[in-house]
Amino acid sequence: MAWSKERSRQRIQKFYADAPSTAVNVDTFDASYLTKRSQAIQSRLKLDGVRESPLDNIPPKTAVVVDGVHVYIQMIDFAAAMIEAERETEGTHQRVLSMLHLHYSVCDEIAENFEAQRVDFHGPRMHAVIATPVGPAFAAERAERALAFADAITKAVKEAGRITANGRYATRVRAGLDSGRSVAVNGGVQHEREPLFLGPAANYAAKLADGHVEGIFVSNRLRRDLGQQEVFGLNILNEERQRHIDLDDPSFGNKVSFQTKRANRQLIDSAASTASGRVSLSSDDASSFTFHRHTPPLGSINFADLSPSNSIRMELLSIFADIDGFTGYVDRCIATGTIGEMVANLHTIRSELAATLKDDFKGKKVRFIGDCVHGIIAEGTAMTTDPSSSVRAAVQAAGGIRSSFELCQSELDGIADLGLAIGIEYGPTPVTRIGIRGDRSVRCSVSGAVSASEDLQSKCEGDQTALGPAALQHAPANVRRLFTGGIAYGLDAQSVGDHLSAPVQISSGNVTATAASHSNVNPFTVRLR
């Protein structure tokens, strides 16, 4: 099925009708809100034994303004565990999934002890928020708790890696922290309810956590909350990314003394031991992950059926589509009091992009990551993936996704200046669910192709689509022609369709193709090799 403007418009109107801006209730995470949620949490715990955090299960038409400290935990050695002799194999994928399975469990154990709101796991990264005690007057105490949490979680992850499988899953850890105001909404669907925090503090903490040197790195805003001296320089972010916090430094001793006592050795050892026991991996065994192929199309994957012992692994295309400029848009909406509009727009855009991938192109959304959609797509049989057809399908899907986004811009208010950056790459990729069992388990798809597609997207501008080297290698000639240097500009459903429907003539070892009439398309000649 191809992209249809009318079908897309009907979906957009329906998605917006489900959460119009006028129906979005904007609340504040204050003492009153916390009291009501605490009572509801205790009632549910008594009823069905389910534990929740105060910002879990936010009603779909509610947005909560939260002052808090955002903490990103990055496993630095994740990529190295995925590659063996420059190849990705079933064994390396088993090892990296086992590594994540272990460390996700460690992170959740520590988060519960610190009353931290676990927001998200994505590959080697954890995002959490320290939102209590509530209110502007307690910014310093939240900062102290966040530092102690980051210290405990980095030590526990390292300890779990040391005592499990003879250190096979050991990794260095880097943490990034920033404080500020964000908007929390329900970012999940159906049984996968999870909070989504929108705002600059989360993005900034992620940037601080990105690096190859271990340690805890904090923003100047957090330093101000703690009453500490700020860093200076021509590039403040670069300076902050190079100066880690040492909790053993006497200048920080009186700032984190209470919380550091909570992050004691007993807590760290207990969390590491509990998680290691839950994963139950011997020194030579990652066989708890068992793989099978899924017969394309991938839209028929049911994540509820997946687990470590029932995981998918196959060659496929990973697609990342990220809304360019959305963090600044959130900031403006917070400042201007148009949070309801922002929430309704985000709900509509994400729903439409996911529907385009699945309904129009038979792909599968893996998950939403902030304002980004991660999806997978493949063509082939029960036995093999057809690389050329799969790349072609992924490029067609990317064109449809951009057209859907542009239609959202014409139908919705306030987002005309946003863009969409898309990255695509091909390779063997596992797809599964890992971490704590039940509602807290996480959809997970990690591979070189996934990392590359995300990296390509992050380097794109809002009108660009990038095709990775493996995808380019397998792409048919009329698809490769679209990507000069691996980049296509303004690649929408019409431009993809024009290129792929262009007549092709073969003569004298050359392929001569004349594209259908389109303002951005020129006749081209490609030599067969």
mmCIF file with all atom_site columns, N, CA and C in Angstrom, residues 116-158:
data_model
loop_
_atom_site.group_PDB
_atom_site.id
_atom_site.type_symbol
_atom_site.label_atom_id
_atom_site.label_alt_id
_atom_site.label_comp_id
_atom_site.label_asym_id
_atom_site.label_entity_id
_atom_site.label_seq_id
_atom_site.pdbx_PDB_ins_code
_atom_site.Cartn_x
_atom_site.Cartn_y
_atom_site.Cartn_z
_atom_site.occupancy
_atom_site.B_iso_or_equiv
_atom_site.pdbx_formal_charge
_atom_site.auth_seq_id
_atom_site.auth_comp_id
_atom_site.auth_asym_id
_atom_site.auth_atom_id
_atom_site.pdbx_PDB_model_num
ATOM 1   N N  . ALA A 1 116 ? 13.301 7.610  42.527 1.00 0.00 ? 116 ALA A N  1
ATOM 2   C CA . ALA A 1 116 ? 13.532 8.232  41.219 1.00 0.00 ? 116 ALA A CA 1
ATOM 3   C C  . ALA A 1 116 ? 12.483 7.740  40.235 1.00 0.00 ? 116 ALA A C  1
ATOM 4   N N  . GLN A 1 117 ? 12.071 8.604  39.348 1.00 0.00 ? 117 GLN A N  1
ATOM 5   C CA . GLN A 1 117 ? 11.126 8.237  38.300 1.00 0.00 ? 117 GLN A CA 1
ATOM 6   C C  . GLN A 1 117 ? 11.915 7.738  37.097 1.00 0.00 ? 117 GLN A C  1
ATOM 7   N N  . ARG A 1 118 ? 11.892 6.425  36.882 1.00 0.00 ? 118 ARG A N  1
ATOM 8   C CA . ARG A 1 118 ? 12.533 5.918  35.669 1.00 0.00 ? 118 ARG A CA 1
ATOM 9   C C  . ARG A 1 118 ? 11.656 6.286  34.482 1.00 0.00 ? 118 ARG A C  1
ATOM 10  N N  . VAL A 1 119 ? 12.226 7.047  33.563 1.00 0.00 ? 119 VAL A N  1
ATOM 11  C CA . VAL A 1 119 ? 11.476 7.507  32.403 1.00 0.00 ? 119 VAL A CA 1
ATOM 12  C C  . VAL A 1 119 ? 11.602 6.518  31.263 1.00 0.00 ? 119 VAL A C  1
ATOM 13  N N  . ASP A 1 120 ? 12.849 6.100  30.983 1.00 0.00 ? 120 ASP A N  1
ATOM 14  C CA . ASP A 1 120 ? 13.059 5.400  29.732 1.00 0.00 ? 120 ASP A CA 1
ATOM 15  C C  . ASP A 1 120 ? 14.382 4.655  29.750 1.00 0.00 ? 120 ASP A C  1
ATOM 16  N N  . PHE A 1 121 ? 14.425 3.532  29.057 1.00 0.00 ? 121 PHE A N  1
ATOM 17  C CA . PHE A 1 121 ? 15.676 2.886  28.661 1.00 0.00 ? 121 PHE A CA 1
ATOM 18  C C  . PHE A 1 121 ? 15.723 2.898  27.147 1.00 0.00 ? 121 PHE A C  1
ATOM 19  N N  . HIS A 1 122 ? 16.854 3.274  26.604 1.00 0.00 ? 122 HIS A N  1
ATOM 20  C CA . HIS A 1 122 ? 17.032 3.212  25.156 1.00 0.00 ? 122 HIS A CA 1
ATOM 21  C C  . HIS A 1 122 ? 18.456 2.772  24.869 1.00 0.00 ? 122 HIS A C  1
ATOM 22  N N  . GLY A 1 123 ? 18.602 1.511  24.431 1.00 0.00 ? 123 GLY A N  1
ATOM 23  C CA . GLY A 1 123 ? 19.942 0.989  24.191 1.00 0.00 ? 123 GLY A CA 1
ATOM 24  C C  . GLY A 1 123 ? 20.768 1.098  25.463 1.00 0.00 ? 123 GLY A C  1
ATOM 25  N N  . PRO A 1 124 ? 21.939 1.733  25.395 1.00 0.00 ? 124 PRO A N  1
ATOM 26  C CA . PRO A 1 124 ? 22.801 1.808  26.567 1.00 0.00 ? 124 PRO A CA 1
ATOM 27  C C  . PRO A 1 124 ? 22.476 2.969  27.500 1.00 0.00 ? 124 PRO A C  1
ATOM 28  N N  . ARG A 1 125 ? 21.340 3.635  27.317 1.00 0.00 ? 125 ARG A N  1
ATOM 29  C CA . ARG A 1 125 ? 21.031 4.830  28.098 1.00 0.00 ? 125 ARG A CA 1
ATOM 30  C C  . ARG A 1 125 ? 19.786 4.639  28.969 1.00 0.00 ? 125 ARG A C  1
ATOM 31  N N  . MET A 1 126 ? 19.897 5.145  30.189 1.00 0.00 ? 126 MET A N  1
ATOM 32  C CA . MET A 1 126 ? 18.737 5.246  31.080 1.00 0.00 ? 126 MET A CA 1
ATOM 33  C C  . MET A 1 126 ? 18.460 6.717  31.331 1.00 0.00 ? 126 MET A C  1
ATOM 34  N N  . HIS A 1 127 ? 17.181 7.093  31.314 1.00 0.00 ? 127 HIS A N  1
ATOM 35  C CA . HIS A 1 127 ? 16.746 8.439  31.668 1.00 0.00 ? 127 HIS A CA 1
ATOM 36  C C  . HIS A 1 127 ? 15.877 8.337  32.904 1.00 0.00 ? 127 HIS A C  1
ATOM 37  N N  . ALA A 1 128 ? 16.220 9.092  33.926 1.00 0.00 ? 128 ALA A N  1
ATOM 38  C CA . ALA A 1 128 ? 15.431 9.122  35.157 1.00 0.00 ? 128 ALA A CA 1
ATOM 39  C C  . ALA A 1 128 ? 15.301 10.567 35.624 1.00 0.00 ? 128 ALA A C  1
ATOM 40  N N  . VAL A 1 129 ? 14.298 10.800 36.467 1.00 0.00 ? 129 VAL A N  1
ATOM 41  C CA . VAL A 1 129 ? 14.053 12.141 36.993 1.00 0.00 ? 129 VAL A CA 1
ATOM 42  C C  . VAL A 1 129 ? 13.895 12.065 38.505 1.00 0.00 ? 129 VAL A C  1
ATOM 43  N N  . ILE A 1 130 ? 14.571 12.973 39.191 1.00 0.00 ? 130 ILE A N  1
ATOM 44  C CA . ILE A 1 130 ? 14.370 13.167 40.621 1.00 0.00 ? 130 ILE A CA 1
ATOM 45  C C  . ILE A 1 130 ? 13.449 14.375 40.773 1.00 0.00 ? 130 ILE A C  1
ATOM 46  N N  . ALA A 1 131 ? 12.200 14.134 41.162 1.00 0.00 ? 131 ALA A N  1
ATOM 47  C CA . ALA A 1 131 ? 11.193 15.199 41.222 1.00 0.00 ? 131 ALA A CA 1
ATOM 48  C C  . ALA A 1 131 ? 10.730 15.499 42.635 1.00 0.00 ? 131 ALA A C  1
ATOM 49  N N  . THR A 1 132 ? 11.249 14.791 43.634 1.00 0.00 ? 132 THR A N  1
ATOM 50  C CA . THR A 1 132 ? 10.871 15.039 45.020 1.00 0.00 ? 132 THR A CA 1
ATOM 51  C C  . THR A 1 132 ? 12.117 15.334 45.843 1.00 0.00 ? 132 THR A C  1
ATOM 52  N N  . PRO A 1 133 ? 11.983 16.119 46.903 1.00 0.00 ? 133 PRO A N  1
ATOM 53  C CA . PRO A 1 133 ? 10.775 16.804 47.375 1.00 0.00 ? 133 PRO A CA 1
ATOM 54  C C  . PRO A 1 133 ? 10.324 17.893 46.397 1.00 0.00 ? 133 PRO A C  1
ATOM 55  N N  . VAL A 1 134 ? 9.032  18.185 46.380 1.00 0.00 ? 134 VAL A N  1
ATOM 56  C CA . VAL A 1 134 ? 8.474  19.064 45.369 1.00 0.00 ? 134 VAL A CA 1
ATOM 57  C C  . VAL A 1 134 ? 8.612  20.532 45.773 1.00 0.00 ? 134 VAL A C  1
ATOM 58  N N  . GLY A 1 135 ? 8.626  21.384 44.737 1.00 0.00 ? 135 GLY A N  1
ATOM 59  C CA . GLY A 1 135 ? 8.608  22.821 44.966 1.00 0.00 ? 135 GLY A CA 1
ATOM 60  C C  . GLY A 1 135 ? 9.955  23.482 44.766 1.00 0.00 ? 135 GLY A C  1
ATOM 61  N N  . PRO A 1 136 ? 9.953  24.755 44.357 1.00 0.00 ? 136 PRO A N  1
ATOM 62  C CA . PRO A 1 136 ? 11.192 25.503 44.103 1.00 0.00 ? 136 PRO A CA 1
ATOM 63  C C  . PRO A 1 136 ? 12.108 25.578 45.312 1.00 0.00 ? 136 PRO A C  1
ATOM 64  N N  . ALA A 1 137 ? 11.543 25.572 46.516 1.00 0.00 ? 137 ALA A N  1
ATOM 65  C CA . ALA A 1 137 ? 12.362 25.714 47.714 1.00 0.00 ? 137 ALA A CA 1
ATOM 66  C C  . ALA A 1 137 ? 13.267 24.517 47.957 1.00 0.00 ? 137 ALA A C  1
ATOM 67  N N  . PHE A 1 138 ? 12.976 23.387 47.305 1.00 0.00 ? 138 PHE A N  1
ATOM 68  C CA . PHE A 1 138 ? 13.743 22.162 47.552 1.00 0.00 ? 138 PHE A CA 1
ATOM 69  C C  . PHE A 1 138 ? 14.649 21.785 46.380 1.00 0.00 ? 138 PHE A C  1
ATOM 70  N N  . ALA A 1 139 ? 15.006 22.779 45.561 1.00 0.00 ? 139 ALA A N  1
ATOM 71  C CA . ALA A 1 139 ? 15.870 22.505 44.408 1.00 0.00 ? 139 ALA A CA 1
ATOM 72  C C  . ALA A 1 139 ? 17.209 21.920 44.853 1.00 0.00 ? 139 ALA A C  1
ATOM 73  N N  . ALA A 1 140 ? 17.775 22.449 45.949 1.00 0.00 ? 140 ALA A N  1
ATOM 74  C CA . ALA A 1 140 ? 19.076 21.961 46.422 1.00 0.00 ? 140 ALA A CA 1
ATOM 75  C C  . ALA A 1 140 ? 18.981 20.514 46.891 1.00 0.00 ? 140 ALA A C  1
ATOM 76  N N  . GLU A 1 141 ? 17.900 20.177 47.593 1.00 0.00 ? 141 GLU A N  1
ATOM 77  C CA . GLU A 1 141 ? 17.762 18.800 48.077 1.00 0.00 ? 141 GLU A CA 1
ATOM 78  C C  . GLU A 1 141 ? 17.560 17.822 46.923 1.00 0.00 ? 141 GLU A C  1
ATOM 79  N N  . ARG A 1 142 ? 16.804 18.246 45.891 1.00 0.00 ? 142 ARG A N  1
ATOM 80  C CA . ARG A 1 142 ? 16.648 17.377 44.712 1.00 0.00 ? 142 ARG A CA 1
ATOM 81  C C  . ARG A 1 142 ? 18.000 17.165 44.032 1.00 0.00 ? 142 ARG A C  1
ATOM 82  N N  . ALA A 1 143 ? 18.803 18.233 43.971 1.00 0.00 ? 143 ALA A N  1
ATOM 83  C CA . ALA A 1 143 ? 20.123 18.116 43.344 1.00 0.00 ? 143 ALA A CA 1
ATOM 84  C C  . ALA A 1 143 ? 21.013 17.161 44.132 1.00 0.00 ? 143 ALA A C  1
ATOM 85  N N  . GLU A 1 144 ? 20.960 17.249 45.476 1.00 0.00 ? 144 GLU A N  1
ATOM 86  C CA . GLU A 1 144 ? 21.745 16.335 46.309 1.00 0.00 ? 144 GLU A CA 1
ATOM 87  C C  . GLU A 1 144 ? 21.326 14.887 46.075 1.00 0.00 ? 144 GLU A C  1
ATOM 88  N N  . ARG A 1 145 ? 20.029 14.668 46.051 1.00 0.00 ? 145 ARG A N  1
ATOM 89  C CA . ARG A 1 145 ? 19.519 13.304 45.853 1.00 0.00 ? 145 ARG A CA 1
ATOM 90  C C  . ARG A 1 145 ? 19.910 12.784 44.471 1.00 0.00 ? 145 ARG A C  1
ATOM 91  N N  . ALA A 1 146 ? 19.851 13.655 43.464 1.00 0.00 ? 146 ALA A N  1
ATOM 92  C CA . ALA A 1 146 ? 20.197 13.238 42.101 1.00 0.00 ? 146 ALA A CA 1
ATOM 93  C C  . ALA A 1 146 ? 21.666 12.855 42.006 1.00 0.00 ? 146 ALA A C  1
ATOM 94  N N  . LEU A 1 147 ? 22.537 13.626 42.654 1.00 0.00 ? 147 LEU A N  1
ATOM 95  C CA . LEU A 1 147 ? 23.966 13.295 42.644 1.00 0.00 ? 147 LEU A CA 1
ATOM 96  C C  . LEU A 1 147 ? 24.214 11.950 43.322 1.00 0.00 ? 147 LEU A C  1
ATOM 97  N N  . ALA A 1 148 ? 23.593 11.745 44.464 1.00 0.00 ? 148 ALA A N  1
ATOM 98  C CA . ALA A 1 148 ? 23.769 10.478 45.174 1.00 0.00 ? 148 ALA A CA 1
ATOM 99  C C  . ALA A 1 148 ? 23.199 9.316  44.367 1.00 0.00 ? 148 ALA A C  1
ATOM 100 N N  . PHE A 1 149 ? 22.065 9.546  43.701 1.00 0.00 ? 149 PHE A N  1
ATOM 101 C CA . PHE A 1 149 ? 21.469 8.518  42.838 1.00 0.00 ? 149 PHE A CA 1
ATOM 102 C C  . PHE A 1 149 ? 22.419 8.156  41.704 1.00 0.00 ? 149 PHE A C  1
ATOM 103 N N  . ALA A 1 150 ? 22.977 9.169  41.045 1.00 0.00 ? 150 ALA A N  1
ATOM 104 C CA . ALA A 1 150 ? 23.912 8.912  39.949 1.00 0.00 ? 150 ALA A CA 1
ATOM 105 C C  . ALA A 1 150 ? 25.134 8.166  40.449 1.00 0.00 ? 150 ALA A C  1
ATOM 106 N N  . ASP A 1 151 ? 25.623 8.539  41.632 1.00 0.00 ? 151 ASP A N  1
ATOM 107 C CA . ASP A 1 151 ? 26.786 7.873  42.209 1.00 0.00 ? 151 ASP A CA 1
ATOM 108 C C  . ASP A 1 151 ? 26.469 6.406  42.516 1.00 0.00 ? 151 ASP A C  1
ATOM 109 N N  . ALA A 1 152 ? 25.294 6.167  43.111 1.00 0.00 ? 152 ALA A N  1
ATOM 110 C CA . ALA A 1 152 ? 24.918 4.796  43.467 1.00 0.00 ? 152 ALA A CA 1
ATOM 111 C C  . ALA A 1 152 ? 24.711 3.936  42.230 1.00 0.00 ? 152 ALA A C  1
ATOM 112 N N  . ILE A 1 153 ? 24.066 4.492  41.229 1.00 0.00 ? 153 ILE A N  1
ATOM 113 C CA . ILE A 1 153 ? 23.733 3.680  40.063 1.00 0.00 ? 153 ILE A CA 1
ATOM 114 C C  . ILE A 1 153 ? 24.985 3.363  39.245 1.00 0.00 ? 153 ILE A C  1
ATOM 115 N N  . THR A 1 154 ? 25.911 4.301  39.146 1.00 0.00 ? 154 THR A N  1
ATOM 116 C CA . THR A 1 154 ? 27.142 4.005  38.407 1.00 0.00 ? 154 THR A CA 1
ATOM 117 C C  . THR A 1 154 ? 27.961 2.932  39.126 1.00 0.00 ? 154 THR A C  1
ATOM 118 N N  . LYS A 1 155 ? 28.015 3.007  40.456 1.00 0.00 ? 155 LYS A N  1
ATOM 119 C CA . LYS A 1 155 ? 28.759 2.002  41.213 1.00 0.00 ? 155 LYS A CA 1
ATOM 120 C C  . LYS A 1 155 ? 28.076 0.639  41.161 1.00 0.00 ? 155 LYS A C  1
ATOM 121 N N  . ALA A 1 156 ? 26.740 0.628  41.217 1.00 0.00 ? 156 ALA A N  1
ATOM 122 C CA . ALA A 1 156 ? 26.010 -0.640 41.190 1.00 0.00 ? 156 ALA A CA 1
ATOM 123 C C  . ALA A 1 156 ? 26.126 -1.325 39.837 1.00 0.00 ? 156 ALA A C  1
ATOM 124 N N  . VAL A 1 157 ? 26.062 -0.542 38.758 1.00 0.00 ? 157 VAL A N  1
ATOM 125 C CA . VAL A 1 157 ? 26.225 -1.116 37.415 1.00 0.00 ? 157 VAL A CA 1
ATOM 126 C C  . VAL A 1 157 ? 27.614 -1.740 37.271 1.00 0.00 ? 157 VAL A C  1
ATOM 127 N N  . LYS A 1 158 ? 28.622 -1.036 37.751 1.00 0.00 ? 158 LYS A N  1
ATOM 128 C CA . LYS A 1 158 ? 29.987 -1.570 37.656 1.00 0.00 ? 158 LYS A CA 1
ATOM 129 C C  . LYS A 1 158 ? 30.150 -2.820 38.518 1.00 0.00 ? 158 LYS A C  1
#
